[in-house]
Amino acid sequence: MPKTRTQVRDEFARKGWSISGWARRNGYSPNMVIAILADDESNPRLKCLRGDAHNIAVQLGLKAGEVSRELLQRAAA
């Protein structure tokens, strides 16, 4: 079952993680991760359907799916 944005933010707080630090460690824009986590739960502006937004949502546990390997390889380069 996917997590809510609130659950993810609470998990970050419990573990003492910063959103920006998590984003950089995983090769994402901190602004994008912050925008996804700050979005409205019931009617999100960012749908996270493709690209980095999709990959971020999957890695955070906000949605089921697979992280695109092509995008991850590009970020690692």
PDB file of C-alpha atoms in Angstrom:
ATOM      1  CA  MET A   1       0.000   0.000   0.000  1.00  0.00           C
ATOM      2  CA  PRO A   2       1.430   3.392  -0.977  1.00  0.00           C
ATOM      3  CA  LYS A   3       2.390   5.905   1.703  1.00  0.00           C
ATOM      4  CA  THR A   4       0.857   9.346   2.001  1.00  0.00           C
ATOM      5  CA  ARG A   5       2.960  12.470   1.639  1.00  0.00           C
ATOM      6  CA  THR A   6       2.451  13.105   5.356  1.00  0.00           C
ATOM      7  CA  GLN A   7       3.771   9.631   6.215  1.00  0.00           C
ATOM      8  CA  VAL A   8       6.878  10.221   4.101  1.00  0.00           C
ATOM      9  CA  ARG A   9       7.523  13.625   5.729  1.00  0.00           C
ATOM     10  CA  ASP A  10       7.035  12.059   9.190  1.00  0.00           C
ATOM     11  CA  GLU A  11       9.458   9.254   8.290  1.00  0.00           C
ATOM     12  CA  PHE A  12      12.080  11.813   7.235  1.00  0.00           C
ATOM     13  CA  ALA A  13      11.595  13.625  10.559  1.00  0.00           C
ATOM     14  CA  ARG A  14      11.886  10.394  12.585  1.00  0.00           C
ATOM     15  CA  LYS A  15      15.099   9.427  10.793  1.00  0.00           C
ATOM     16  CA  GLY A  16      16.578  12.925  10.887  1.00  0.00           C
ATOM     17  CA  TRP A  17      16.858  13.106   7.100  1.00  0.00           C
ATOM     18  CA  SER A  18      16.641  16.304   5.116  1.00  0.00           C
ATOM     19  CA  ILE A  19      14.589  16.254   1.953  1.00  0.00           C
ATOM     20  CA  SER A  20      17.350  18.065   0.064  1.00  0.00           C
ATOM     21  CA  GLY A  21      19.975  15.583   1.250  1.00  0.00           C
ATOM     22  CA  TRP A  22      17.837  12.606   0.201  1.00  0.00           C
ATOM     23  CA  ALA A  23      17.250  14.214  -3.186  1.00  0.00           C
ATOM     24  CA  ARG A  24      20.963  14.803  -3.836  1.00  0.00           C
ATOM     25  CA  ARG A  25      21.939  11.283  -2.684  1.00  0.00           C
ATOM     26  CA  ASN A  26      19.421   9.831  -5.131  1.00  0.00           C
ATOM     27  CA  GLY A  27      20.293  12.122  -8.052  1.00  0.00           C
ATOM     28  CA  TYR A  28      17.155  14.275  -8.034  1.00  0.00           C
ATOM     29  CA  SER A  29      16.457  17.985  -7.871  1.00  0.00           C
ATOM     30  CA  PRO A  30      15.760  18.970  -4.255  1.00  0.00           C
ATOM     31  CA  ASN A  31      13.134  21.431  -5.499  1.00  0.00           C
ATOM     32  CA  MET A  32      11.271  18.632  -7.314  1.00  0.00           C
ATOM     33  CA  VAL A  33      11.239  16.359  -4.240  1.00  0.00           C
ATOM     34  CA  ILE A  34      10.107  19.216  -1.990  1.00  0.00           C
ATOM     35  CA  ALA A  35       7.341  20.123  -4.466  1.00  0.00           C
ATOM     36  CA  ILE A  36       6.092  16.523  -4.585  1.00  0.00           C
ATOM     37  CA  LEU A  37       6.041  16.177  -0.786  1.00  0.00           C
ATOM     38  CA  ALA A  38       4.434  19.594  -0.272  1.00  0.00           C
ATOM     39  CA  ASP A  39       1.702  18.953  -2.862  1.00  0.00           C
ATOM     40  CA  ASP A  40      -1.966  18.560  -1.929  1.00  0.00           C
ATOM     41  CA  GLU A  41      -2.731  14.952  -0.971  1.00  0.00           C
ATOM     42  CA  SER A  42      -6.298  14.841  -2.281  1.00  0.00           C
ATOM     43  CA  ASN A  43      -5.737  16.804  -5.499  1.00  0.00           C
ATOM     44  CA  PRO A  44      -2.009  16.879  -6.310  1.00  0.00           C
ATOM     45  CA  ARG A  45      -0.781  19.362  -8.899  1.00  0.00           C
ATOM     46  CA  LEU A  46       2.125  17.037  -9.708  1.00  0.00           C
ATOM     47  CA  LYS A  47       0.672  13.732 -10.895  1.00  0.00           C
ATOM     48  CA  CYS A  48       4.084  11.944 -10.966  1.00  0.00           C
ATOM     49  CA  LEU A  49       3.197  10.056 -14.135  1.00  0.00           C
ATOM     50  CA  ARG A  50       6.599   9.975 -15.867  1.00  0.00           C
ATOM     51  CA  GLY A  51      10.236  10.969 -15.683  1.00  0.00           C
ATOM     52  CA  ASP A  52      11.922  12.084 -12.496  1.00  0.00           C
ATOM     53  CA  ALA A  53       8.619  12.838 -10.765  1.00  0.00           C
ATOM     54  CA  HIS A  54       7.505   9.225 -11.308  1.00  0.00           C
ATOM     55  CA  ASN A  55      10.850   7.860 -10.113  1.00  0.00           C
ATOM     56  CA  ILE A  56      10.800  10.068  -7.012  1.00  0.00           C
ATOM     57  CA  ALA A  57       7.258   8.995  -6.115  1.00  0.00           C
ATOM     58  CA  VAL A  58       8.166   5.311  -6.517  1.00  0.00           C
ATOM     59  CA  GLN A  59      11.364   5.609  -4.453  1.00  0.00           C
ATOM     60  CA  LEU A  60       9.548   7.482  -1.702  1.00  0.00           C
ATOM     61  CA  GLY A  61       6.808   4.856  -1.650  1.00  0.00           C
ATOM     62  CA  LEU A  62       4.070   7.258  -2.751  1.00  0.00           C
ATOM     63  CA  LYS A  63       3.074   5.000  -5.625  1.00  0.00           C
ATOM     64  CA  ALA A  64       3.665   1.517  -6.934  1.00  0.00           C
ATOM     65  CA  GLY A  65       5.784   1.135 -10.041  1.00  0.00           C
ATOM     66  CA  GLU A  66       9.308   0.721 -11.299  1.00  0.00           C
ATOM     67  CA  VAL A  67      12.093   3.268 -11.367  1.00  0.00           C
ATOM     68  CA  SER A  68      13.259   3.855 -14.919  1.00  0.00           C
ATOM     69  CA  ARG A  69      16.786   2.475 -15.239  1.00  0.00           C
ATOM     70  CA  GLU A  70      17.594   4.783 -18.160  1.00  0.00           C
ATOM     71  CA  LEU A  71      16.876   7.861 -16.065  1.00  0.00           C
ATOM     72  CA  LEU A  72      18.890   6.546 -13.127  1.00  0.00           C
ATOM     73  CA  GLN A  73      21.906   5.816 -15.337  1.00  0.00           C
ATOM     74  CA  ARG A  74      21.739   9.346 -16.747  1.00  0.00           C
ATOM     75  CA  ALA A  75      21.686  10.808 -13.218  1.00  0.00           C
ATOM     76  CA  ALA A  76      24.694   8.723 -12.163  1.00  0.00           C
ATOM     77  CA  ALA A  77      26.770   9.903 -15.134  1.00  0.00           C
TER      78      ALA A  77
END
